CSV table of C-alpha atoms in Angstrom, one decimal:
chain,number,residue,atom,x,y,z
A,1,UNK,CA,10.9,96.2,125.3
A,2,UNK,CA,12.2,95.9,121.7
A,3,UNK,CA,11.0,99.5,121.0
A,4,UNK,CA,12.9,100.8,124.1
A,5,UNK,CA,16.0,99.0,123.0
A,6,UNK,CA,15.8,100.4,119.5
A,7,UNK,CA,15.5,103.9,120.9
A,8,UNK,CA,18.5,103.4,123.1
A,9,UNK,CA,20.4,101.9,120.2
A,10,UNK,CA,19.8,105.0,118.2
A,11,UNK,CA,20.9,107.1,121.1
A,12,UNK,CA,24.1,105.2,121.5
A,13,UNK,CA,24.9,105.4,117.8
A,14,UNK,CA,24.4,109.1,117.8
A,15,UNK,CA,26.3,109.5,121.1
A,16,UNK,CA,29.3,111.8,121.0
A,17,UNK,CA,32.8,110.9,122.3
A,18,UNK,CA,33.3,111.5,126.0
A,19,UNK,CA,35.5,114.4,126.8
A,20,UNK,CA,36.3,112.8,130.2
A,21,UNK,CA,37.7,109.4,129.0
A,22,UNK,CA,39.6,109.2,125.7
A,23,UNK,CA,38.2,106.6,123.3
A,24,UNK,CA,34.9,106.3,125.3
A,25,UNK,CA,31.4,107.4,124.3
A,26,UNK,CA,29.0,108.9,126.7
A,27,UNK,CA,25.8,107.1,127.5
A,28,UNK,CA,24.8,109.9,129.8
A,29,UNK,CA,26.6,112.2,132.2
A,30,UNK,CA,27.9,109.6,134.5
A,31,UNK,CA,28.1,106.4,132.3
A,32,UNK,CA,30.6,106.0,129.5
A,33,UNK,CA,31.5,102.9,127.3
A,34,UNK,CA,34.1,101.7,124.8
A,35,UNK,CA,34.0,98.6,122.6
A,36,UNK,CA,37.4,96.9,122.9
A,37,UNK,CA,36.8,94.2,120.3
A,38,UNK,CA,34.1,93.5,117.8
A,39,UNK,CA,32.4,90.1,117.7
A,40,UNK,CA,30.7,87.7,115.2
A,41,UNK,CA,27.8,89.6,113.7
A,42,UNK,CA,26.1,86.4,112.8
A,43,UNK,CA,25.8,85.7,116.6
A,44,UNK,CA,23.7,88.7,117.8
A,45,UNK,CA,22.2,89.1,121.2
A,46,UNK,CA,18.4,89.1,121.2
A,47,UNK,CA,15.8,88.7,123.9
A,48,UNK,CA,15.5,85.0,123.4
A,49,UNK,CA,19.2,84.4,123.5
A,50,UNK,CA,21.1,82.7,126.4
A,51,UNK,CA,24.1,84.8,127.0
A,52,UNK,CA,27.3,83.8,128.8
A,53,UNK,CA,29.3,86.8,130.1
A,54,UNK,CA,32.6,87.2,131.9
A,55,UNK,CA,32.2,90.3,134.1
A,56,UNK,CA,35.1,92.0,135.9
A,57,UNK,CA,34.8,95.0,138.1
A,58,UNK,CA,37.9,97.1,139.0
A,59,UNK,CA,39.0,100.5,140.2
A,60,UNK,CA,38.9,103.3,137.7
A,61,UNK,CA,42.6,103.3,137.3
A,62,UNK,CA,42.8,99.4,137.0
A,63,UNK,CA,45.0,99.4,140.1
A,64,UNK,CA,42.6,97.0,142.0
A,65,UNK,CA,40.6,94.1,140.6
A,66,UNK,CA,37.6,93.8,142.9
A,67,UNK,CA,35.8,90.8,141.4
A,68,UNK,CA,35.5,88.6,138.3
A,69,UNK,CA,32.5,86.3,137.6
A,70,UNK,CA,30.9,84.4,134.8
A,71,UNK,CA,27.1,84.6,134.3
A,72,UNK,CA,24.9,82.7,132.0
A,73,UNK,CA,21.3,83.9,131.7
A,74,UNK,CA,18.4,84.3,129.3
A,75,UNK,CA,18.9,87.8,128.1
A,76,UNK,CA,15.3,88.9,127.9
A,77,UNK,CA,14.6,88.0,131.5
A,78,UNK,CA,17.9,89.3,133.0
A,79,UNK,CA,17.4,91.9,135.7
A,80,UNK,CA,20.4,93.9,134.8
A,81,UNK,CA,21.0,97.7,134.9
A,82,UNK,CA,19.3,99.3,132.0
A,83,UNK,CA,22.5,101.0,130.7
A,84,UNK,CA,24.4,97.7,130.6
A,85,UNK,CA,21.5,95.7,129.2
A,86,UNK,CA,21.0,98.3,126.4
A,87,UNK,CA,24.7,98.0,125.5
A,88,UNK,CA,24.7,94.2,125.5
A,89,UNK,CA,21.6,94.3,123.3
A,90,UNK,CA,23.7,96.0,120.5
A,91,UNK,CA,26.5,93.4,120.9
A,92,UNK,CA,27.6,90.1,119.3
A,93,UNK,CA,29.3,87.0,120.6
A,94,UNK,CA,33.0,87.6,121.1
A,95,UNK,CA,32.7,91.3,121.8
A,96,UNK,CA,34.4,93.0,124.7
A,97,UNK,CA,33.2,96.2,126.3
A,98,UNK,CA,34.4,98.5,129.0
A,99,UNK,CA,31.9,100.6,130.9
A,100,UNK,CA,32.8,103.4,133.4
A,101,UNK,CA,30.2,104.6,135.9
A,102,UNK,CA,29.3,105.0,139.5
A,103,UNK,CA,28.5,102.2,141.8
A,104,UNK,CA,24.9,103.4,142.0
A,105,UNK,CA,24.4,104.0,138.2
A,106,UNK,CA,25.8,100.6,137.3
A,107,UNK,CA,24.0,98.9,140.3
A,108,UNK,CA,27.3,97.1,141.0
A,109,UNK,CA,26.2,96.2,144.5
A,110,UNK,CA,23.3,94.1,143.1
A,111,UNK,CA,25.7,92.3,140.7
A,112,UNK,CA,28.5,91.6,143.1
A,113,UNK,CA,27.0,91.6,146.6
A,114,UNK,CA,28.4,91.0,149.1
A,115,UNK,CA,31.7,92.3,147.6
A,116,UNK,CA,32.7,95.7,149.0
A,117,UNK,CA,32.7,98.0,145.9
A,118,UNK,CA,32.7,101.3,147.7
A,119,UNK,CA,30.3,104.2,148.2
A,120,UNK,CA,27.4,104.8,145.7
A,121,UNK,CA,29.2,107.7,144.1
A,122,UNK,CA,32.5,105.8,143.7
A,123,UNK,CA,33.6,105.4,140.1
A,124,UNK,CA,34.3,101.9,138.8
A,125,UNK,CA,35.2,100.2,135.6
A,126,UNK,CA,33.2,97.1,134.3
A,127,UNK,CA,34.8,94.9,131.7
A,128,UNK,CA,32.3,92.7,129.9
A,129,UNK,CA,33.2,89.9,127.5
A,130,UNK,CA,30.4,88.1,125.7
A,131,UNK,CA,31.6,84.5,125.7
A,132,UNK,CA,28.7,82.9,124.0
A,133,UNK,CA,25.3,83.7,122.5
A,134,UNK,CA,23.1,80.6,122.1
A,135,UNK,CA,19.6,79.8,121.3
A,136,UNK,CA,17.6,77.8,123.9
A,137,UNK,CA,17.5,74.6,121.9
A,138,UNK,CA,21.3,74.7,121.4
A,139,UNK,CA,21.9,75.4,125.1
A,140,UNK,CA,19.6,72.5,126.1
A,141,UNK,CA,21.6,70.2,123.9
A,142,UNK,CA,24.9,71.4,125.4
A,143,UNK,CA,23.6,70.9,128.9
A,144,UNK,CA,22.4,67.4,128.0
A,145,UNK,CA,25.9,66.5,126.6
A,146,UNK,CA,27.5,67.9,129.8
A,147,UNK,CA,25.3,65.8,132.0
A,148,UNK,CA,26.1,62.7,129.8
A,149,UNK,CA,29.8,63.5,130.0
A,150,UNK,CA,29.5,63.8,133.8
A,151,UNK,CA,27.7,60.5,134.0
A,152,UNK,CA,30.4,58.8,132.0
A,153,UNK,CA,33.1,60.3,134.1
A,154,UNK,CA,31.5,59.1,137.4
A,155,UNK,CA,30.9,55.6,136.0
A,156,UNK,CA,34.5,55.5,134.8
A,157,UNK,CA,35.8,56.4,138.2
A,158,UNK,CA,33.6,53.8,139.9
A,159,UNK,CA,34.6,51.0,137.4
A,160,UNK,CA,38.3,51.9,137.8
A,161,UNK,CA,38.1,51.6,141.6
A,162,UNK,CA,36.2,48.4,141.4
A,163,UNK,CA,38.8,47.0,139.0
A,164,UNK,CA,41.6,48.0,141.4
A,165,UNK,CA,39.9,46.2,144.2
A,166,UNK,CA,38.9,43.1,142.3
A,167,UNK,CA,42.3,42.6,140.8
A,168,UNK,CA,44.0,43.4,144.1
A,169,UNK,CA,46.3,46.1,142.7
A,170,UNK,CA,47.9,48.5,145.1
A,171,UNK,CA,50.4,51.3,145.1
A,172,UNK,CA,53.4,48.9,144.8
A,173,UNK,CA,52.0,47.9,141.4
A,174,UNK,CA,51.8,51.4,140.1
A,175,UNK,CA,54.5,52.2,137.4
A,176,UNK,CA,54.4,55.5,135.4
A,177,UNK,CA,50.6,55.8,135.7
A,178,UNK,CA,49.6,52.2,135.0
A,179,UNK,CA,49.1,49.3,137.4
A,180,UNK,CA,51.3,46.4,136.3
A,181,UNK,CA,51.8,42.9,137.6
A,182,UNK,CA,54.0,40.3,136.1
A,183,UNK,CA,52.4,36.8,136.1
A,184,UNK,CA,55.4,35.0,134.6
A,185,UNK,CA,58.8,36.6,134.1
A,186,UNK,CA,60.2,36.1,130.6
A,187,UNK,CA,63.8,34.8,130.0
A,188,UNK,CA,64.4,36.5,126.7
A,189,UNK,CA,65.1,40.0,125.5
A,190,UNK,CA,63.1,43.2,126.1
A,191,UNK,CA,61.8,45.0,123.1
A,192,UNK,CA,63.9,47.9,122.0
A,193,UNK,CA,63.1,51.1,120.2
A,194,UNK,CA,62.4,50.4,116.5
A,195,UNK,CA,62.0,46.7,117.2
A,196,UNK,CA,59.1,44.4,116.6
A,197,UNK,CA,57.3,42.0,118.9
A,198,UNK,CA,54.6,39.3,118.5
A,199,UNK,CA,52.0,39.7,121.3
A,200,UNK,CA,49.0,37.8,122.4
A,201,UNK,CA,46.5,39.6,124.6
A,202,UNK,CA,43.0,39.8,125.9
A,203,UNK,CA,41.4,43.2,126.5
A,204,UNK,CA,38.7,44.0,129.0
A,205,UNK,CA,36.7,47.0,130.1
A,206,UNK,CA,37.1,47.8,133.8
A,207,UNK,CA,33.7,46.1,134.4
A,208,UNK,CA,35.2,42.8,133.1
A,209,UNK,CA,33.6,42.8,129.7
A,210,UNK,CA,35.9,41.2,127.1
A,211,UNK,CA,36.3,43.4,124.0
A,212,UNK,CA,39.3,41.9,122.2
A,213,UNK,CA,41.1,38.5,122.1
A,214,UNK,CA,44.1,37.8,119.8
A,215,UNK,CA,44.3,34.2,121.0
A,216,UNK,CA,41.5,33.4,118.5
A,217,UNK,CA,43.8,34.3,115.7
A,218,UNK,CA,47.5,35.2,115.0
A,219,UNK,CA,49.5,37.2,117.6
A,220,UNK,CA,49.5,41.0,117.2
A,221,UNK,CA,52.6,42.3,115.5
A,222,UNK,CA,53.7,45.4,117.4
A,223,UNK,CA,56.2,47.9,116.0
A,224,UNK,CA,57.7,50.0,118.7
A,225,UNK,CA,57.4,53.7,117.8
A,226,UNK,CA,54.8,53.3,115.0
A,227,UNK,CA,52.3,56.2,115.5
A,228,UNK,CA,48.8,55.4,116.8
A,229,UNK,CA,49.3,51.6,116.7
A,230,UNK,CA,48.7,51.0,120.4
A,231,UNK,CA,47.5,52.8,123.5
A,232,UNK,CA,50.2,54.8,125.4
A,233,UNK,CA,49.6,52.7,128.5
A,234,UNK,CA,50.0,49.4,126.5
A,235,UNK,CA,53.3,50.6,125.1
A,236,UNK,CA,54.5,51.4,128.6
A,237,UNK,CA,53.5,47.9,129.9
A,238,UNK,CA,55.1,46.0,127.0
A,239,UNK,CA,58.4,47.9,127.6
A,240,UNK,CA,58.5,46.3,131.1
A,241,UNK,CA,58.2,42.8,129.8
A,242,UNK,CA,60.7,40.3,128.4
A,243,UNK,CA,60.2,37.6,125.7
A,244,UNK,CA,58.2,34.7,127.1
A,245,UNK,CA,56.7,36.8,129.9
A,246,UNK,CA,53.1,37.2,130.8
A,247,UNK,CA,51.5,40.2,132.7
A,248,UNK,CA,48.3,41.8,133.7
A,249,UNK,CA,47.9,45.5,133.7
A,250,UNK,CA,45.2,48.2,134.3
A,251,UNK,CA,45.4,51.4,132.2
A,252,UNK,CA,43.6,54.5,133.5
A,253,UNK,CA,41.5,56.3,130.9
A,254,UNK,CA,44.1,59.1,130.4
A,255,UNK,CA,46.6,56.5,129.0
A,256,UNK,CA,43.9,54.6,127.1
A,257,UNK,CA,41.1,56.2,125.1
A,258,UNK,CA,40.8,59.4,127.1
A,259,UNK,CA,37.6,61.3,127.8
A,260,UNK,CA,36.1,60.6,124.4
A,261,UNK,CA,36.3,56.8,124.2
A,262,UNK,CA,37.1,54.8,121.1
A,263,UNK,CA,36.1,55.9,117.7
A,264,UNK,CA,34.1,52.6,117.3
A,265,UNK,CA,32.0,53.4,120.3
A,266,UNK,CA,32.9,50.1,122.0
A,267,UNK,CA,35.0,51.8,124.7
A,268,UNK,CA,33.0,54.5,126.5
A,269,UNK,CA,34.5,57.9,127.5
A,270,UNK,CA,36.6,57.8,130.7
A,271,UNK,CA,37.1,54.0,130.5
A,272,UNK,CA,40.0,52.2,132.1
A,273,UNK,CA,41.3,49.2,130.2
A,274,UNK,CA,42.5,45.8,131.5
A,275,UNK,CA,45.0,43.7,129.6
A,276,UNK,CA,46.3,40.2,130.0
A,277,UNK,CA,49.3,40.1,127.7
A,278,UNK,CA,51.9,37.5,126.6
A,279,UNK,CA,55.1,38.7,124.9
A,280,UNK,CA,55.6,35.7,122.6
A,281,UNK,CA,58.5,36.8,120.5
A,282,UNK,CA,60.9,39.8,120.3
A,283,UNK,CA,62.4,40.6,116.9
A,284,UNK,CA,64.8,43.5,117.6
């Protein structure tokens, strides 16, 4: 296989420009190709590589896009047309190629069945973009991370729904993306932009696990507008309170620690957060 590819590579490198299509080289009489962009020559395709390709097939004059797909396969075992496989074998990650040929020569019906791509002698244009070239060990690690991420996301959704149900929140409690319920209305001032407030709070994961409690120490000193001091959802909730007030609120993961979780690892990815907060003093 490697010998055959080497022979084909030599043939391509010596191939002359196509008189039929400007900027293209001839593979043989009915197949022509052009490299649109060059890729990373440290990420070469070989038989053991897993290759991710975006493949688009269109009419010869680009007037009609027939189909676009993404494929990820082990290159050595891929049952692709020999002309296409030989071209990819000389390519790197990040490269883009355009190939012109007949439906029959490019075996487009095998690639894009059941899409109607015309008669066997119809000329088509294939655009190939090599998204990624990865070794098997790297790909296995990526897939494991994707599965773990999916598990975290599913668990986060279940925990969030359970928290909504157990805390009896409903749509009437939803304010700008967070679920907020006042437990005791304050009589003092609301906190203003640039102001400071002293706040006591308890923080829970959506499963009820306590992860922070300021009542064991001094109140938290919150400076409105100070970057990265509090979660976005926390700032929104405190803005709805007045001095002396108490509230409970549930913050979805997008307004909490997002899809990565906390840097400490205490809060997993996709985790909603529950707060019980008391606005002790406003210092505007």
